Coordinates of C-alpha atoms in Angstrom, one line a residue:
M1 CA 3.7 5.9 52.8
Y2 CA 1.7 7.2 49.8
T3 CA 1.1 5.5 46.5
F4 CA 0.0 7.4 43.4
S5 CA -1.0 5.8 40.1
G6 CA -0.5 7.2 36.6
V7 CA 0.3 6.1 33.2
S8 CA 3.6 4.5 32.2
A9 CA 5.3 6.5 29.5
S10 CA 8.8 4.8 29.5
P11 CA 9.4 1.3 31.2
G12 CA 11.7 0.7 34.1
L13 CA 12.0 0.5 37.9
V14 CA 14.1 2.8 40.1
L15 CA 14.5 3.7 43.7
G16 CA 15.9 7.0 45.0
P17 CA 15.6 10.5 46.3
V18 CA 13.0 12.9 44.7
E19 CA 14.0 16.5 43.4
M20 CA 11.5 18.8 42.0
I21 CA 11.8 21.2 39.0
D22 CA 10.1 24.4 40.1
H23 CA 9.2 26.9 37.4
G24 CA 8.8 29.6 39.9
T25 CA 6.8 32.9 39.9
T26 CA 7.0 35.9 37.6
G27 CA 6.0 39.5 37.7
L28 CA 7.7 40.7 40.8
H29 CA 9.2 44.3 41.0
R30 CA 8.6 45.3 37.4
I31 CA 8.8 48.8 36.3
V32 CA 7.2 49.6 32.9
C33 CA 9.0 52.1 30.6
D34 CA 7.7 53.9 27.6
P35 CA 6.5 51.6 24.7
F36 CA 9.6 52.3 22.5
R37 CA 12.0 51.3 25.2
E38 CA 9.9 48.2 26.2
R39 CA 9.8 47.1 22.5
A40 CA 13.6 47.5 22.3
L41 CA 14.1 45.6 25.5
Y42 CA 11.9 42.8 24.1
D43 CA 13.7 42.7 20.8
V44 CA 17.1 42.3 22.7
A45 CA 15.6 39.6 24.9
V46 CA 14.5 37.7 21.9
V47 CA 18.0 37.8 20.4
L48 CA 19.6 36.5 23.7
A49 CA 16.8 33.8 24.0
K50 CA 17.5 32.6 20.4
D51 CA 21.2 32.6 21.1
E52 CA 20.7 30.4 24.2
L53 CA 18.5 28.0 22.3
R54 CA 21.0 27.7 19.5
R55 CA 23.8 26.8 21.9
L56 CA 21.5 24.3 23.6
S57 CA 20.6 22.8 20.1
Q58 CA 24.4 22.2 19.4
R59 CA 24.5 19.8 22.2
A60 CA 21.1 18.2 21.5
K61 CA 20.4 15.3 19.1
G62 CA 17.5 14.1 17.0
P63 CA 14.1 15.0 18.4
D64 CA 15.7 17.1 21.2
A65 CA 17.2 19.5 18.7
D66 CA 13.9 19.6 16.9
I67 CA 12.2 20.9 20.0
L68 CA 14.7 23.8 20.3
L69 CA 14.3 24.6 16.5
F70 CA 10.5 24.8 17.1
Q71 CA 11.0 27.3 19.9
I72 CA 13.4 29.5 17.8
A73 CA 10.8 29.3 15.0
L74 CA 8.0 30.5 17.4
L75 CA 10.1 33.6 18.4
E76 CA 10.4 34.4 14.7
D77 CA 6.7 33.9 14.0
E78 CA 5.0 37.0 12.7
S79 CA 1.7 36.6 14.4
F80 CA 3.4 35.8 17.7
T81 CA 5.6 39.0 17.4
N82 CA 2.7 41.2 16.4
E83 CA 0.6 40.0 19.3
I84 CA 3.3 41.1 21.7
G85 CA 4.0 44.3 19.8
D86 CA 0.4 45.4 19.8
Y87 CA 0.2 44.9 23.6
I88 CA 3.4 46.9 24.3
A89 CA 2.1 49.6 22.0
A90 CA -1.0 49.8 24.2
G91 CA 1.1 50.4 27.2
A92 CA 2.0 47.1 28.6
G93 CA 5.5 46.0 29.7
G94 CA 7.4 43.6 27.5
A95 CA 7.4 40.8 30.1
A96 CA 3.6 41.1 30.6
A97 CA 3.1 41.2 26.9
V98 CA 5.0 37.9 26.5
E99 CA 3.1 36.2 29.3
R100 CA -0.2 37.3 27.7
A101 CA 1.0 35.9 24.3
E102 CA 2.0 32.7 26.0
Q103 CA -1.5 32.3 27.3
I104 CA -3.0 32.9 23.9
F105 CA -0.8 30.7 21.8
A106 CA -0.7 27.9 24.4
K107 CA -4.5 27.9 24.7
R108 CA -4.8 27.6 20.9
L109 CA -2.7 24.4 21.0
R110 CA -4.5 23.0 24.0
D111 CA -7.8 23.5 22.2
V112 CA -6.7 21.3 19.3
D113 CA -8.2 17.8 19.2
D114 CA -4.8 16.1 18.4
E115 CA -3.2 15.0 21.7
Y116 CA 0.3 15.4 20.3
I117 CA -0.3 19.0 19.2
R118 CA -1.9 19.8 22.6
E119 CA 1.4 18.8 24.3
R120 CA 3.3 21.3 22.2
S121 CA 1.7 24.0 24.4
V122 CA 4.4 23.2 26.9
D123 CA 7.0 24.3 24.3
V124 CA 5.3 27.7 24.0
C125 CA 5.3 28.1 27.8
D126 CA 9.0 27.0 27.9
V127 CA 10.3 29.6 25.3
C128 CA 8.1 32.4 26.6
Q129 CA 9.4 31.9 30.2
R130 CA 12.9 32.1 28.8
V131 CA 12.2 35.5 27.4
V132 CA 10.4 36.7 30.5
D133 CA 13.3 35.5 32.7
I134 CA 15.7 37.7 30.5
L135 CA 13.3 40.8 30.6
D136 CA 13.0 40.4 34.4
G137 CA 16.8 40.1 34.8
R138 CA 16.3 36.7 36.4
P139 CA 18.6 33.8 35.7
R140 CA 17.1 30.6 34.2
R141 CA 16.5 28.2 37.1
R142 CA 18.7 25.2 36.7
L143 CA 18.5 22.2 39.0
H144 CA 22.0 21.1 40.0
L145 CA 21.8 17.4 41.1
T146 CA 24.5 16.2 43.5
R147 CA 23.2 12.6 43.4
P148 CA 21.1 10.5 41.0
S149 CA 17.5 11.4 41.6
I150 CA 13.9 10.9 40.5
L151 CA 12.7 14.3 39.0
V152 CA 9.1 15.4 39.4
A153 CA 7.3 18.3 38.1
D154 CA 3.8 19.6 37.5
R155 CA 4.8 19.5 33.8
F156 CA 8.3 19.2 32.3
F157 CA 9.5 21.9 30.0
P158 CA 11.9 20.5 27.3
S159 CA 14.8 22.8 28.5
D160 CA 14.3 21.5 32.0
L161 CA 16.2 18.3 30.9
F162 CA 18.7 19.8 28.4
T163 CA 21.0 21.2 31.0
I164 CA 21.0 18.2 33.5
D165 CA 23.6 15.4 33.3
R166 CA 21.4 12.5 32.1
R167 CA 23.4 10.1 34.3
M168 CA 21.9 11.9 37.3
I169 CA 18.3 11.3 36.3
L170 CA 16.9 8.1 37.6
G171 CA 13.4 8.6 36.5
L172 CA 10.7 11.2 35.6
A173 CA 7.3 11.6 37.3
S174 CA 4.8 14.2 36.2
D175 CA 1.4 15.4 37.4
K176 CA 0.0 16.3 34.0
D177 CA 2.3 15.3 31.0
S178 CA 1.0 12.6 28.6
T179 CA 2.6 9.7 26.8
V180 CA 3.2 12.0 23.8
S181 CA 4.7 14.9 25.7
H182 CA 8.4 15.8 24.9
A183 CA 9.4 14.6 28.4
A184 CA 7.9 11.1 27.7
I185 CA 9.5 11.0 24.2
M186 CA 12.8 11.9 25.6
A187 CA 12.6 9.4 28.4
R188 CA 11.9 6.6 26.0
G189 CA 14.8 7.6 23.8
L190 CA 17.1 7.7 26.7
G191 CA 15.8 4.6 28.5
I192 CA 14.7 6.6 31.5
P193 CA 11.6 5.2 33.5
S194 CA 8.8 7.7 33.3
V195 CA 5.3 7.9 34.8
V196 CA 2.9 10.6 33.8
Q197 CA -0.6 11.9 34.8
L198 CA -0.2 11.2 38.5
G199 CA -2.6 14.0 39.4
D200 CA -2.3 17.6 40.7
G201 CA -0.1 18.0 43.7
T202 CA 1.7 14.8 43.6
A203 CA 5.0 16.3 42.6
A204 CA 4.9 18.9 45.4
L205 CA 4.2 16.1 47.9
A206 CA 7.0 13.8 46.7
V207 CA 9.8 16.4 46.8
G208 CA 12.4 15.7 49.4
H209 CA 11.3 12.2 50.0
R210 CA 12.6 8.8 48.9
A211 CA 10.4 7.1 46.3
I212 CA 10.0 4.0 44.2
L213 CA 9.1 4.8 40.5
D214 CA 7.7 1.7 38.9
A215 CA 6.8 2.1 35.2
D216 CA 7.0 -1.5 34.2
G217 CA 3.2 -2.0 33.6
S218 CA 0.7 0.0 31.7
V219 CA -0.3 1.6 35.1
G220 CA 2.8 3.3 36.6
R221 CA 3.2 4.0 40.3
L222 CA 5.1 6.4 42.5
V223 CA 5.4 5.2 46.0
I224 CA 6.5 8.0 48.4
E225 CA 8.4 6.8 51.5
P226 CA 8.0 3.1 50.9
D227 CA 8.3 0.7 53.8
G228 CA 11.3 -1.7 54.4
F229 CA 9.6 -4.7 52.6
Q230 CA 8.9 -2.6 49.4
V231 CA 12.5 -1.2 49.5
A232 CA 14.0 -4.6 49.8
Q233 CA 11.8 -6.1 47.1
T234 CA 12.6 -3.2 44.7
D235 CA 16.4 -3.5 45.5
C236 CA 16.2 -7.2 44.7
K237 CA 14.4 -6.7 41.3
I238 CA 16.9 -4.0 40.3
A239 CA 19.9 -6.3 41.3
V240 CA 18.5 -9.2 39.3
R241 CA 18.1 -7.1 36.3
R242 CA 21.7 -5.9 36.6
L243 CA 23.0 -9.4 37.2
H244 CA 21.3 -10.6 33.9
G245 CA 22.6 -7.6 32.0
R246 CA 19.8 -5.8 30.3
T247 CA 22.1 -3.9 28.0
P248 CA 22.8 -5.3 25.6
D249 CA 19.8 -7.4 25.7
P250 CA 20.6 -11.1 24.7
V251 CA 17.5 -11.0 22.5
A252 CA 19.2 -8.6 20.2
A253 CA 21.7 -11.2 19.2
L254 CA 19.0 -13.9 18.3
P255 CA 18.1 -14.5 14.7
C256 CA 14.9 -12.8 13.5
L257 CA 12.8 -16.0 13.2
T258 CA 9.4 -16.7 14.5
K259 CA 8.7 -19.8 16.5
S260 CA 7.4 -21.4 13.4
G261 CA 10.6 -20.4 11.4
T262 CA 9.3 -17.4 9.5
A263 CA 12.0 -14.8 9.0
F264 CA 11.3 -11.1 9.7
R265 CA 13.4 -7.9 9.5
L266 CA 13.5 -5.0 11.9
L267 CA 14.5 -1.4 10.9
I268 CA 14.4 1.7 13.0
S269 CA 13.0 5.2 12.6
D270 CA 15.1 8.3 13.4
N271 CA 15.4 12.1 12.9
I272 CA 18.3 13.8 11.3
S273 CA 19.8 16.6 13.4
P274 CA 21.3 19.7 11.7
N275 CA 23.7 20.1 14.6
A276 CA 24.9 16.5 14.8
S277 CA 28.6 16.0 14.6
C278 CA 28.6 12.3 14.1
G279 CA 26.2 9.5 13.3
P280 CA 24.6 7.4 16.0
L281 CA 25.5 3.7 16.3
M282 CA 23.0 1.4 14.8
P283 CA 21.1 -0.3 17.6
Q284 CA 21.9 -4.0 18.1
G285 CA 19.3 -6.0 16.2
A286 CA 18.4 -3.3 13.7
A287 CA 19.0 -4.0 10.0
G288 CA 19.0 -0.4 9.0
I289 CA 17.0 2.8 9.2
G290 CA 13.6 2.5 7.5
I291 CA 12.5 6.1 8.0
L292 CA 15.0 9.1 8.5
R293 CA 12.9 12.2 9.0
T294 CA 14.3 15.4 7.7
E295 CA 11.9 18.3 8.6
S296 CA 14.5 19.8 11.0
T297 CA 17.0 20.4 8.3
I298 CA 14.5 22.4 6.3
L299 CA 13.3 24.4 9.4
N300 CA 16.8 25.1 10.3
G301 CA 17.7 26.3 6.8
S302 CA 20.5 23.8 6.4
S303 CA 22.5 24.4 3.2
E304 CA 22.9 21.7 0.5
E305 CA 26.5 21.1 1.6
R306 CA 25.6 20.8 5.3
Q307 CA 22.8 18.2 4.4
L308 CA 25.3 16.4 2.3
D309 CA 27.7 16.1 5.2
L310 CA 24.9 14.8 7.4
L311 CA 23.9 12.2 4.9
R312 CA 27.5 11.0 4.4
T313 CA 28.0 10.7 8.1
R314 CA 24.8 8.7 8.4
L315 CA 25.8 6.4 5.6
R316 CA 29.2 5.8 7.2
S317 CA 27.6 4.9 10.5
A318 CA 25.1 2.7 8.8
D319 CA 28.0 0.6 7.5
G320 CA 26.3 -0.7 4.4
A321 CA 22.8 -1.1 6.0
I322 CA 19.8 0.5 4.4
L323 CA 19.2 4.2 5.0
A324 CA 15.7 5.3 3.7
V325 CA 15.4 9.1 3.8
R326 CA 11.9 10.6 4.1
T327 CA 11.9 13.9 2.2
C328 CA 10.5 16.9 4.1
N329 CA 6.9 16.4 4.7
P330 CA 5.1 19.7 3.6
A331 CA 2.0 18.7 5.4
A332 CA 3.4 17.4 8.7
D333 CA 1.7 18.7 11.9
D334 CA -0.7 20.9 10.0
D335 CA -1.7 22.7 13.3
A336 CA 1.7 23.3 14.6
P337 CA 3.1 26.8 14.5
W338 CA 6.2 25.7 12.5
S339 CA 4.2 24.2 9.7
A340 CA 3.8 27.6 7.9
E341 CA 7.5 28.2 8.0
V342 CA 8.3 24.7 6.6
Q343 CA 5.9 25.2 3.8
Q344 CA 7.2 28.7 3.1
R345 CA 10.8 27.3 2.9
L346 CA 9.6 24.8 0.3
D347 CA 8.3 27.6 -1.8
G348 CA 5.3 25.8 -3.2
R349 CA 7.2 22.7 -4.2
R350 CA 6.5 19.2 -2.9
V351 CA 10.3 18.8 -2.2
S352 CA 13.3 20.9 -1.3
R353 CA 15.7 21.2 -4.2
P354 CA 18.8 21.5 -2.0
Q355 CA 17.7 18.4 -0.1
I356 CA 17.2 16.4 -3.4
R357 CA 20.6 17.6 -4.7
A358 CA 22.3 16.5 -1.4
L359 CA 20.5 13.1 -1.6
L360 CA 21.6 12.6 -5.2
R361 CA 25.2 13.5 -4.4
A362 CA 25.3 11.1 -1.5
A363 CA 23.6 8.2 -3.2
G364 CA 26.7 6.4 -4.4
E365 CA 28.2 6.3 -0.9
G366 CA 25.8 3.6 0.7
D367 CA 22.5 2.0 0.5
L368 CA 20.5 5.1 0.3
R369 CA 16.7 5.2 -0.6
I370 CA 14.5 8.2 -1.2
M371 CA 11.0 8.1 0.3
F372 CA 8.2 10.6 -0.6
P373 CA 5.4 11.2 1.9
R374 CA 1.8 12.5 1.6
L375 CA 1.2 11.3 -2.0
D376 CA -2.5 11.1 -3.0
G377 CA -1.8 9.4 -6.4
V378 CA 0.5 9.3 -9.5
S379 CA 0.3 13.1 -10.1
A380 CA 2.0 13.9 -6.9
W381 CA 4.5 11.1 -7.5
D382 CA 5.3 12.4 -11.0
D383 CA 5.8 15.8 -9.6
C384 CA 8.5 14.5 -7.2
C385 CA 10.1 12.4 -10.0
R386 CA 10.3 15.6 -12.2
E387 CA 12.1 17.5 -9.4
V388 CA 14.6 14.7 -9.1
T389 CA 15.2 14.7 -12.9
A390 CA 15.6 18.5 -12.9
C391 CA 18.0 18.4 -9.9
R392 CA 20.1 15.7 -11.6
A393 CA 20.3 17.7 -14.8
Q394 CA 21.3 20.8 -12.9
L395 CA 24.1 18.9 -11.1
K396 CA 25.3 17.4 -14.4
S397 CA 25.5 20.9 -15.9
E398 CA 27.8 21.8 -12.9
G399 CA 30.0 18.9 -13.8
I400 CA 28.7 16.6 -10.9
E401 CA 27.8 13.1 -12.0
T402 CA 25.2 11.4 -9.8
I403 CA 23.1 8.3 -9.6
V404 CA 19.4 8.1 -8.9
P405 CA 18.9 5.8 -5.9
P406 CA 15.8 3.6 -5.5
M407 CA 12.8 5.7 -4.8
G408 CA 9.6 4.9 -3.0
C409 CA 6.6 6.4 -1.2
I410 CA 5.1 6.5 2.2
I411 CA 1.6 4.9 2.2
D412 CA 0.1 7.2 4.8
R413 CA -3.4 7.8 3.7
P414 CA -6.2 5.6 2.1
S415 CA -5.9 7.2 -1.3
A416 CA -2.2 6.2 -1.7
A417 CA -3.1 2.6 -0.6
V418 CA -5.8 2.4 -3.2
M419 CA -3.3 3.8 -5.9
A420 CA -0.4 1.5 -5.0
A421 CA -0.4 -0.3 -8.2
D422 CA -0.4 2.9 -10.2
L423 CA 2.4 4.3 -8.1
I424 CA 4.5 1.2 -8.8
D425 CA 3.7 1.5 -12.5
H426 CA 5.1 5.0 -12.4
G427 CA 8.4 3.9 -10.8
A428 CA 7.9 3.4 -7.1
Q429 CA 10.4 0.7 -6.0
L430 CA 9.7 0.7 -2.3
L431 CA 6.5 1.1 -0.2
A432 CA 6.4 2.0 3.4
I433 CA 3.1 1.8 5.1
D434 CA 2.8 4.4 7.9
I435 CA 0.4 2.2 10.0
E436 CA -0.4 4.9 12.5
D437 CA -1.2 7.6 10.0
L438 CA -3.1 5.2 7.7
T439 CA -5.2 4.2 10.7
R440 CA -6.0 7.8 11.7
Y441 CA -7.1 8.8 8.1
T442 CA -8.9 5.5 7.5
L443 CA -10.9 5.7 10.7
G444 CA -11.3 9.5 10.7
L445 CA -9.5 9.9 14.1
K446 CA -8.5 13.3 15.1
D447 CA -6.3 12.4 18.1
A448 CA -3.0 10.6 17.4
A449 CA -3.3 8.7 20.7
E450 CA -6.6 7.1 19.4
A451 CA -4.8 5.3 16.5
A452 CA -2.5 3.1 18.7
P453 CA -5.1 0.7 19.9
R454 CA -6.8 0.6 16.6
I455 CA -4.1 -0.2 14.0
A456 CA -5.4 -3.7 13.5
E457 CA -9.0 -2.7 12.7
P458 CA -10.5 -4.7 9.8
A459 CA -10.7 -1.7 7.5
V460 CA -7.0 -0.9 8.0
Q461 CA -6.1 -4.5 7.6
R462 CA -7.9 -4.6 4.3
L463 CA -6.0 -1.6 2.9
V464 CA -2.7 -3.1 4.1
R465 CA -3.5 -6.5 2.6
S466 CA -4.4 -4.8 -0.7
V467 CA -1.0 -2.9 -0.8
L468 CA 0.9 -6.1 0.2
Q469 CA -0.7 -8.2 -2.6
T470 CA 0.0 -5.4 -5.1
A471 CA 3.6 -5.2 -3.9
I472 CA 4.1 -9.0 -4.2
A473 CA 2.7 -9.1 -7.7
H474 CA 5.2 -6.5 -8.8
S475 CA 8.1 -7.8 -6.7
V476 CA 8.3 -4.6 -4.7
T477 CA 9.4 -4.5 -1.1
V478 CA 6.9 -3.3 1.5
Y479 CA 7.3 -2.7 5.1
L480 CA 5.3 -1.1 8.0
C481 CA 6.5 2.0 9.7
G482 CA 4.9 4.3 12.3
I483 CA 5.4 1.6 14.9
T484 CA 5.9 2.9 18.5
V485 CA 5.9 1.5 22.0
E486 CA 2.2 2.3 22.1
N487 CA 1.1 0.1 19.2
Y488 CA 3.7 -2.6 18.6
R489 CA 1.8 -5.3 20.5
R490 CA -0.9 -5.4 17.8
L491 CA 1.5 -6.2 14.9
T492 CA 1.2 -10.0 14.9
A493 CA -1.9 -9.7 12.8
Y494 CA 0.3 -8.2 10.0
L495 CA 3.0 -10.8 10.4
S496 CA 0.4 -13.5 9.9
M497 CA -0.8 -11.5 6.8
G498 CA 2.6 -11.7 5.2
I499 CA 4.3 -8.4 6.3
H500 CA 7.8 -9.5 7.3
N501 CA 9.5 -6.0 7.4
F502 CA 8.9 -3.6 10.3
C503 CA 10.3 -0.1 11.1
V504 CA 10.0 0.9 14.7
E505 CA 11.1 3.6 17.1
P506 CA 14.3 2.5 18.9
A507 CA 12.5 2.1 22.2
A508 CA 10.1 -0.5 20.6
L509 CA 12.8 -2.5 18.8
L510 CA 13.6 -5.2 21.3
P511 CA 10.0 -5.5 22.7
L512 CA 8.7 -6.0 19.2
K513 CA 11.5 -8.6 18.4
K514 CA 10.5 -10.5 21.6
L515 CA 6.9 -10.5 20.5
L516 CA 7.6 -11.8 17.0
L517 CA 10.1 -14.5 18.3
E518 CA 7.2 -16.0 20.1
A519 CA 4.7 -15.8 17.2
E520 CA 3.5 -18.8 15.4

């Protein structure tokens, strides 16, 4: 019996056999042709790789689809392509050139101070290995599970999980991934137990054995070949959970009232997927969607009509509940390779006109709100409002009558918090305080992971209190967003302050509700 400790990335307890995802070796039996032929072979491999990724994205949803869109964007990135082309021109083979570019671009991301951006280096490795596999004539290695298993890996690539039946995945255990890796994010979204940062060599040691994956505490454990007592104890815990029926959780049906009788409201955050065919069901206990992120529609080049279809589908699935759409954030993930493409598609504007037109056309079909991010003050707000006015006038000239839905802004930096009264005076009808981003910028934190334990710092609380008081004085609704499984435990301070509306990632919805139900 061996016990390894790591960090819990997604809660749960499972017992089962262990299977390993092996990314294999490259570079065997390569023959290098002349540079012109090598470049032609590389160009064909990129076309095939992008076609594979698009097919995968058609089955993916939300953040999963965004991962694949990023990989496609990387293959189209000019600096990435030039790096490979220059190396091929110098006499290297196409596969070797891709491997070299992988090392360069992945290292750039790993050297960034922000943990979330560092984890995107895995995406670079994933897409580069796909191209190398095509150039080497080697099929992508897919793990075919014949029984539900715990999956282990040194690091998980996003595409490792896309082709596996999710019902066959008991849990995920990783040597090196972090709590903000795509594997961890996907595990939380799917309710799959996950433990990361188990240490080098753990995955290789566990493969082929039976194990217990315990991710219920902050410290997760992987117990390889547990003894009879541990197996019996784990089986009993799992059986009790099934007996009491964790899905749906009975807490979801309880009224949103604290122990002392104060009402609160819970919304969820989500991503819109350009390839979605239907809207997801609203999680039980959610009063609506407080933040619907839309960057993927811009990156994917979704047309106005496609965006309109997606919005109508979302409004139908919301069934009258609020749907607050955050317009494309032109400054999202500044260090990510796709940021330049997003900004290029916006063509210097703060908003995308096809997106605004689609929002205006969909506004009369449900409780739609438009939220503008990254506003420093009234000048930026006025720019957004002028774009809305121009789009509405354009639609009217085409014979399409529209209404302007309630519009608000994301308070994600100190300057916006200080200017809250002015933003309201200029027409903001809704304020969403992104507590994680506001913490980062207020405290000068470079790493996203540093913000979670510090969202209740006095300086942050003072800014939130100022925004809340301003909103109350003007009868404007305000809520906190940017709430994750990493930071929800620190929100009682804001409940006591008078914040009664919270927008959380789905995995944190019921845990936060349980916390607030017990609050005085």
